[in-house]
Amino acid sequence: MALDFLELKARFVSTFGPADPGIAFGPGRVNIIGEHTDYNGGLVLPFAIDRGVAVAFRPAHGTAVRVVARQYGNEEDTFDVRRVEPGERRWGRYVRGVVRKLEDAGYRVAGACLMVDSDLPVGAGLSSSAALEMATLMAFSAMGGYEVPPTEAARLCQKAEHDFAGVRCGIMDQTVSRMGREDHALLLDCDTMAVAHVPIRLAGHAWLLLDTGVRHELGASEYNRRRAECEAAATLLAPGAEKPSLRRADVGAFADLAAKGRLTPAQVLRVRHVMGENLRVAEMCAALAMGDAAWAGRLLDESHASLRDFYQVSCPELDLMADLCRRRVGCRGARMVGGGFGGSVLALVEESAADSLARDVLSEYSRKAGREGTSIAVRPAGGARLINPPAP
Ligand code: GLA
């Protein structure tokens, strides 16, 4: 389903009354490589996609914000900007969180009518949450007449997710949702927040996303646990650093502490993944610059193995889907993407083979896994934007 902005406007008007709304759009994202490195001060290489969340908006008198979510059967959430708490609805927490964080940062927020729609599957690893946060932020900044600088916007949305949704996520999703660029990946150094737009020169190749259909409730708690394990290891490995993170950890200190038995087996595995994954991001940049699809594919396979064996965030369905892809002619490599324990596999495939490969993999997946998967082709697209301001 593609987003239909005209239809969204018409629905908005029939719900909230005449006068055309403004529309803000926040894209979802796919991460080529650099998984579970962002909150470790590491490197990531995601791209924004041409699907996402649209927020239709119009200022309203007073301090009440009314939000209707079309993708959740037109459920409604209402809150007062003077007292913003997380509230009952899960999706509503992202909207509320952004409003609260804008206000905490000194940006003006006031009453509004919002209607949200999305063409991103939830839980598929495409970061529908960051897309909703970013579209919401763009809507309120348009209504308030200010612009939030991109890095600050990403931080505000990240804080909204920490404090209102309870996931201690990194900064990758929000940054790329704001700063993505057509045909480019975003190389982000999460230690310095330096960004570079990296052209993807893989002629004749396409990115295929294969959703396992598995949605793991363990996702959030295991995510927070991994993060805590890494932070504990970082304080041992980089004790003097101003911001201890695994990015500051040196391989010599790693060996020394491991030899003294001062790291738990789980910590050793987590550090091993993060150090290796940062190197793979750098290597992927080289593969993309040289247009070497075989090399890029091998890195995807290695990343998957590391996430499965060292970081331990895969699940049987993700392993199966990646494996089924790799067996097909035309597939260069495949790996799980996102937080893990479900969601999707990203495969780099020859463009001419993409449709038949997706069909064959999904039919075998359904036979072997006993559940249905789905596939979409994704391509690097632009970041969050105001589609149009509200009618005066
Ligand atoms: C989720 C988080 C990101 C990142 C990935 C794993 O998508 O929101 O910040 O940590 O998991 O790479």
Coordinates of C-alpha atoms and ligand atoms in Angstrom, one line a residue:
M1 CA 0.0 0.0 0.0
A2 CA 1.5 3.4 -1.0
L3 CA 0.6 6.5 1.0
D4 CA -2.0 8.6 -0.7
F5 CA -1.6 12.2 0.5
L6 CA -4.8 13.4 -1.3
E7 CA -6.9 10.8 0.4
L8 CA -5.3 11.5 3.7
K9 CA -6.3 15.2 3.3
A10 CA -9.8 14.3 2.4
R11 CA -10.1 12.1 5.5
F12 CA -8.6 14.8 7.6
V13 CA -11.2 17.3 6.4
S14 CA -14.1 14.9 6.9
T15 CA -12.9 14.2 10.5
F16 CA -11.7 17.7 11.7
G17 CA -13.7 20.0 9.4
P18 CA -12.8 22.2 6.3
A19 CA -9.5 23.9 5.5
D20 CA -6.7 21.8 4.0
P21 CA -4.2 20.4 6.5
G22 CA -0.4 20.5 6.1
I23 CA 1.4 17.2 5.6
A24 CA 4.7 16.1 7.0
F25 CA 6.5 12.9 6.0
G26 CA 9.1 10.8 7.9
P27 CA 10.6 7.8 6.1
G28 CA 11.4 4.4 7.4
R29 CA 14.9 3.1 7.0
V30 CA 16.9 0.0 6.2
N31 CA 20.4 -0.5 7.7
I32 CA 22.9 -1.9 5.2
I33 CA 25.4 -2.7 8.0
G34 CA 26.4 -1.6 11.4
E35 CA 23.9 -3.4 13.6
H36 CA 23.8 -2.8 17.4
T37 CA 26.8 -0.4 17.0
D38 CA 25.0 2.9 17.3
Y39 CA 24.5 2.9 21.1
N40 CA 28.1 1.7 21.4
G41 CA 29.5 4.9 19.8
G42 CA 30.1 3.0 16.6
L43 CA 29.5 3.3 12.9
V44 CA 26.3 2.6 11.0
L45 CA 25.4 2.7 7.3
P46 CA 21.6 2.9 6.8
F47 CA 19.5 4.5 4.1
A48 CA 16.0 6.1 4.3
I49 CA 13.4 4.3 2.1
D50 CA 10.5 5.6 0.0
R51 CA 7.9 4.4 2.6
G52 CA 7.1 6.0 5.8
V53 CA 4.7 7.8 8.0
A54 CA 2.6 10.9 7.0
V55 CA 1.1 13.2 9.5
A56 CA -1.6 15.6 8.3
F57 CA -1.9 18.5 10.7
R58 CA -3.5 21.8 11.5
P59 CA -3.2 24.1 14.5
A60 CA -6.2 24.2 16.8
H61 CA -7.4 26.6 19.5
G62 CA -6.4 25.8 23.1
T63 CA -3.9 23.3 24.4
A64 CA -5.6 19.9 23.3
V65 CA -3.9 17.7 20.7
R66 CA -6.2 15.3 19.0
V67 CA -4.5 12.5 17.0
V68 CA -6.3 9.9 14.8
A69 CA -4.2 7.0 13.5
R70 CA -5.6 5.6 10.2
Q71 CA -3.3 2.6 10.3
Y72 CA -4.8 1.6 13.6
G73 CA -8.4 1.5 12.6
N74 CA -8.8 5.3 13.2
E75 CA -8.0 5.0 16.9
E76 CA -7.9 8.4 18.6
D77 CA -5.6 9.8 21.3
T78 CA -6.1 13.1 22.9
F79 CA -3.8 14.9 25.3
D80 CA -3.1 18.4 26.7
V81 CA 0.3 20.0 25.8
R82 CA 0.6 21.4 29.4
R83 CA 0.7 17.9 30.9
V84 CA 2.1 15.3 28.5
E85 CA 2.3 11.8 30.0
P86 CA 3.0 8.5 28.0
G87 CA -0.7 7.5 27.9
E88 CA -2.4 4.2 27.1
R89 CA -2.0 3.8 23.4
R90 CA 1.4 2.4 22.3
W91 CA 1.5 4.3 19.0
G92 CA 0.3 7.5 20.8
R93 CA 3.4 7.4 23.1
Y94 CA 5.7 8.3 20.2
V95 CA 3.6 11.4 19.3
R96 CA 3.2 12.4 22.9
G97 CA 6.9 11.8 23.6
V98 CA 8.0 14.1 20.7
V99 CA 5.6 16.9 21.8
R100 CA 7.0 16.7 25.4
K101 CA 10.7 16.6 24.3
L102 CA 10.1 19.6 22.0
E103 CA 8.6 21.5 24.9
D104 CA 11.4 20.5 27.3
A105 CA 13.9 21.8 24.8
G106 CA 12.2 25.2 24.7
Y107 CA 10.3 24.8 21.4
R108 CA 6.7 26.1 21.3
V109 CA 4.0 23.5 21.1
A110 CA 0.3 24.2 21.1
G111 CA -3.1 22.6 20.4
A112 CA -3.5 20.7 17.1
C113 CA -5.4 18.2 15.1
L114 CA -3.3 15.4 13.6
M115 CA -4.1 12.4 11.4
V116 CA -1.4 9.8 11.0
D117 CA -1.1 7.2 8.2
S118 CA 1.7 4.8 7.3
D119 CA 2.7 2.3 4.7
L120 CA 5.4 0.7 6.9
P121 CA 4.7 -2.6 8.4
V122 CA 5.2 -2.4 12.2
G123 CA 7.8 -4.7 13.7
A124 CA 9.4 -5.5 10.4
G125 CA 12.7 -3.8 11.2
L126 CA 11.9 -0.7 9.1
S127 CA 11.7 1.7 12.1
S128 CA 8.1 2.8 11.9
S129 CA 8.6 4.4 15.3
A130 CA 11.4 6.8 14.2
A131 CA 9.3 7.6 11.1
L132 CA 6.3 8.5 13.2
E133 CA 8.5 10.5 15.6
M134 CA 10.2 12.5 12.8
A135 CA 6.9 13.2 10.9
T136 CA 5.4 14.4 14.2
L137 CA 8.4 16.7 14.9
M138 CA 8.2 18.1 11.4
A139 CA 4.5 18.8 11.8
F140 CA 4.9 20.7 15.1
S141 CA 7.9 22.6 13.9
A142 CA 5.9 23.7 10.8
M143 CA 3.0 24.8 13.1
G144 CA 5.3 26.6 15.5
G145 CA 7.3 28.3 12.6
Y146 CA 10.7 27.1 13.7
E147 CA 13.2 24.6 12.3
V148 CA 14.9 22.1 14.6
P149 CA 18.5 21.3 13.4
P150 CA 18.8 17.7 12.1
T151 CA 21.0 16.3 14.8
E152 CA 19.0 18.0 17.6
A153 CA 15.8 16.7 15.9
A154 CA 17.2 13.1 16.0
R155 CA 18.2 13.5 19.7
L156 CA 14.8 14.8 20.7
C157 CA 13.0 11.9 19.0
Q158 CA 15.5 9.4 20.5
K159 CA 14.7 10.8 24.0
A160 CA 11.0 10.5 23.2
E161 CA 11.5 6.8 22.5
H162 CA 13.6 6.3 25.7
D163 CA 11.2 8.0 28.0
F164 CA 7.8 7.4 26.5
A165 CA 8.2 4.0 24.8
G166 CA 10.8 2.4 27.2
V167 CA 13.3 1.4 24.5
R168 CA 16.8 2.7 25.1
C169 CA 17.4 2.9 21.3
G170 CA 20.5 4.4 19.7
I171 CA 20.5 7.4 17.4
M172 CA 20.7 5.7 14.0
D173 CA 17.0 5.5 13.0
Q174 CA 16.0 9.0 13.8
T175 CA 19.1 10.5 12.2
V176 CA 18.7 8.7 8.9
S177 CA 14.9 9.3 8.9
R178 CA 15.8 13.0 9.0
M179 CA 18.9 13.1 6.9
G180 CA 18.6 10.4 4.3
R181 CA 19.4 11.2 0.7
E182 CA 18.2 9.6 -2.6
D183 CA 20.5 6.9 -3.9
H184 CA 22.9 7.3 -1.0
A185 CA 23.5 5.6 2.3
L186 CA 24.3 7.6 5.4
L187 CA 27.6 6.9 7.0
L188 CA 27.1 8.0 10.6
D189 CA 29.7 8.0 13.3
C190 CA 27.6 7.8 16.4
D191 CA 30.6 8.9 18.6
T192 CA 31.0 12.3 16.9
M193 CA 27.7 12.5 15.0
A194 CA 29.7 13.2 11.8
V195 CA 27.8 12.2 8.7
A196 CA 28.7 11.5 5.1
H197 CA 26.4 10.7 2.2
V198 CA 27.8 7.6 0.5
P199 CA 26.7 6.9 -3.1
I200 CA 25.6 3.3 -3.6
R201 CA 27.2 2.2 -6.9
L202 CA 26.0 -1.3 -7.3
A203 CA 24.7 -1.2 -10.9
G204 CA 22.2 -4.0 -11.8
H205 CA 21.6 -4.8 -8.1
A206 CA 18.6 -4.3 -5.8
W207 CA 17.9 -4.5 -2.1
L208 CA 15.2 -6.9 -1.1
L209 CA 13.6 -7.0 2.3
L210 CA 12.1 -10.3 3.4
D211 CA 9.9 -10.1 6.4
T212 CA 9.7 -13.3 8.5
G213 CA 6.4 -12.3 10.0
V214 CA 7.9 -13.0 13.4
R215 CA 7.2 -10.3 16.0
H216 CA 9.1 -11.0 19.2
E217 CA 7.8 -9.5 22.4
L218 CA 11.2 -10.2 23.9
G219 CA 12.6 -7.6 21.5
A220 CA 12.6 -4.6 23.9
S221 CA 13.8 -6.3 27.0
E222 CA 16.6 -8.2 25.2
Y223 CA 17.6 -5.0 23.4
N224 CA 17.9 -3.1 26.7
R225 CA 19.8 -6.1 28.2
R226 CA 22.4 -6.1 25.3
R227 CA 22.9 -2.4 25.7
A228 CA 23.5 -2.8 29.5
E229 CA 26.0 -5.6 28.9
C230 CA 27.9 -3.5 26.4
E231 CA 27.9 -0.5 28.8
A232 CA 29.3 -2.6 31.6
A233 CA 32.0 -4.0 29.3
A234 CA 32.8 -0.4 28.2
T235 CA 33.5 0.8 31.7
L236 CA 36.0 -2.0 32.1
L237 CA 37.6 -1.6 28.7
A238 CA 37.7 2.2 28.5
P239 CA 37.8 3.3 32.1
G240 CA 39.5 6.7 31.6
A241 CA 37.4 7.8 28.7
E242 CA 35.2 10.8 29.1
K243 CA 32.3 8.9 27.4
P244 CA 33.2 5.2 28.0
S245 CA 31.9 3.2 25.0
L246 CA 33.0 0.2 23.1
R247 CA 34.2 2.6 20.5
R248 CA 36.9 3.7 22.9
A249 CA 37.9 0.1 23.7
D250 CA 41.2 -1.0 22.4
V251 CA 41.8 -4.6 21.3
G252 CA 44.9 -4.9 23.6
A253 CA 42.8 -4.0 26.7
F254 CA 40.2 -6.5 25.5
A255 CA 42.8 -9.3 25.3
D256 CA 44.3 -8.3 28.7
L257 CA 41.0 -8.3 30.6
A258 CA 39.8 -11.5 28.8
A259 CA 43.1 -13.2 29.9
K260 CA 42.5 -12.1 33.5
G261 CA 39.0 -13.5 33.4
R262 CA 37.5 -10.1 34.1
L263 CA 34.9 -10.2 31.3
T264 CA 31.9 -12.5 31.4
P265 CA 31.5 -14.9 28.4
A266 CA 28.5 -12.9 27.3
Q267 CA 30.6 -9.6 27.4
V268 CA 33.4 -11.2 25.3
L269 CA 30.9 -12.2 22.6
R270 CA 29.2 -8.8 22.6
V271 CA 32.5 -6.9 22.3
R272 CA 33.6 -9.2 19.6
H273 CA 30.5 -8.4 17.6
V274 CA 30.7 -4.7 18.0
M275 CA 34.4 -4.4 17.1
G276 CA 34.0 -6.6 14.1
E277 CA 30.9 -4.9 12.9
N278 CA 32.5 -1.4 13.0
L279 CA 35.2 -2.7 10.8
R280 CA 32.6 -4.2 8.4
V281 CA 31.0 -0.8 8.1
A282 CA 34.3 0.7 6.9
E283 CA 34.8 -2.3 4.6
M284 CA 31.3 -1.9 3.2
C285 CA 32.0 1.7 2.3
A286 CA 35.0 0.5 0.2
A287 CA 32.9 -2.2 -1.5
L288 CA 30.2 0.4 -2.3
A289 CA 32.7 2.9 -3.6
M290 CA 34.2 0.2 -5.9
G291 CA 30.9 -1.1 -7.0
D292 CA 31.8 -4.6 -5.8
A293 CA 28.5 -6.4 -5.1
A294 CA 30.2 -9.7 -4.3
W295 CA 32.3 -8.1 -1.6
A296 CA 29.2 -6.2 -0.2
G297 CA 27.3 -9.5 -0.2
R298 CA 30.0 -11.3 1.8
L299 CA 30.0 -8.6 4.4
L300 CA 26.2 -9.0 4.8
D301 CA 26.7 -12.7 5.4
E302 CA 29.5 -12.1 7.9
S303 CA 27.3 -9.5 9.8
H304 CA 24.5 -12.0 10.0
A305 CA 26.8 -14.7 11.4
S306 CA 28.1 -12.3 14.0
L307 CA 24.7 -11.1 15.1
R308 CA 23.6 -14.7 15.4
D309 CA 26.6 -16.2 17.1
F310 CA 28.2 -13.3 19.0
Y311 CA 25.4 -10.8 19.7
Q312 CA 22.8 -13.6 19.9
V313 CA 19.8 -11.5 18.6
S314 CA 18.7 -13.7 15.7
C315 CA 16.0 -16.4 15.7
P316 CA 15.4 -19.6 13.7
E317 CA 13.1 -17.8 11.2
L318 CA 15.7 -15.1 10.4
D319 CA 18.4 -17.7 10.0
L320 CA 16.2 -19.7 7.7
M321 CA 15.2 -16.7 5.6
A322 CA 18.8 -15.5 5.2
D323 CA 19.9 -19.0 4.3
L324 CA 17.2 -19.6 1.7
C325 CA 18.2 -16.3 0.1
R326 CA 21.9 -17.2 -0.1
R327 CA 21.1 -20.5 -1.8
R328 CA 19.5 -18.8 -4.8
V329 CA 21.4 -17.8 -7.9
G330 CA 21.5 -14.0 -8.1
C331 CA 21.8 -13.4 -4.3
R332 CA 25.0 -11.7 -3.2
G333 CA 24.4 -11.9 0.5
A334 CA 21.8 -11.6 3.2
R335 CA 21.5 -10.6 6.8
M336 CA 19.0 -9.9 9.6
V337 CA 18.3 -6.2 10.1
G338 CA 17.2 -4.1 13.1
G339 CA 17.0 -5.0 16.7
G340 CA 16.4 -8.8 16.1
F341 CA 14.3 -11.6 17.4
G342 CA 12.1 -11.3 14.4
G343 CA 11.5 -8.8 11.7
S344 CA 13.3 -8.9 8.3
V345 CA 16.2 -10.0 6.3
L346 CA 17.9 -7.7 3.9
A347 CA 19.3 -9.3 0.7
L348 CA 21.5 -7.8 -2.0
V349 CA 20.3 -9.4 -5.3
E350 CA 20.7 -9.1 -9.0
E351 CA 17.9 -6.8 -10.2
S352 CA 16.9 -9.1 -13.0
A353 CA 16.5 -12.1 -10.6
A354 CA 14.8 -10.1 -7.7
D355 CA 11.1 -11.0 -8.4
S356 CA 11.6 -14.7 -9.0
L357 CA 14.1 -15.0 -6.1
A358 CA 11.6 -13.4 -3.7
R359 CA 8.8 -15.7 -4.9
D360 CA 10.9 -18.8 -4.6
V361 CA 12.4 -17.9 -1.2
L362 CA 9.0 -17.0 0.3
S363 CA 7.3 -20.2 -0.9
E364 CA 10.1 -22.3 0.5
Y365 CA 10.0 -20.3 3.7
S366 CA 6.3 -20.9 4.2
R367 CA 6.8 -24.6 3.7
K368 CA 9.7 -24.8 6.1
A369 CA 8.8 -22.3 8.8
G370 CA 5.0 -22.9 8.7
R371 CA 4.2 -19.2 8.4
E372 CA 3.9 -16.7 5.7
G373 CA 6.6 -14.1 4.9
T374 CA 6.4 -11.1 2.7
S375 CA 8.9 -9.2 0.6
I376 CA 9.4 -5.6 -0.6
A377 CA 12.0 -4.0 -2.8
V378 CA 13.5 -1.0 -1.1
R379 CA 15.7 1.8 -2.5
P380 CA 17.5 4.7 -0.9
A381 CA 15.3 7.8 -0.8
G382 CA 15.2 11.2 0.8
G383 CA 14.8 12.1 4.5
A384 CA 11.9 13.7 6.4
R385 CA 10.2 16.6 4.7
L386 CA 7.2 19.0 4.8
I387 CA 5.0 17.9 1.8
N388 CA 2.9 21.1 2.2
P389 CA 2.0 23.6 4.9
P390 CA -1.6 23.9 6.1
A391 CA -3.9 26.2 4.2
P392 CA -3.7 29.7 5.7
Ligands
GLA1 C1 16.9 -0.6 16.7 C2 17.3 0.7 17.4 C3 18.5 1.3 16.7 C4 19.6 0.3 16.6 C5 19.1 -1.0 16.0 C6 20.2 -2.1 16.1 O1 16.4 -0.3 15.4 O2 16.2 1.7 17.3 O3 19.0 2.5 17.4 O4 20.3 0.1 17.8 O5 18.0 -1.5 16.7 O6 21.2 -1.8 15.2

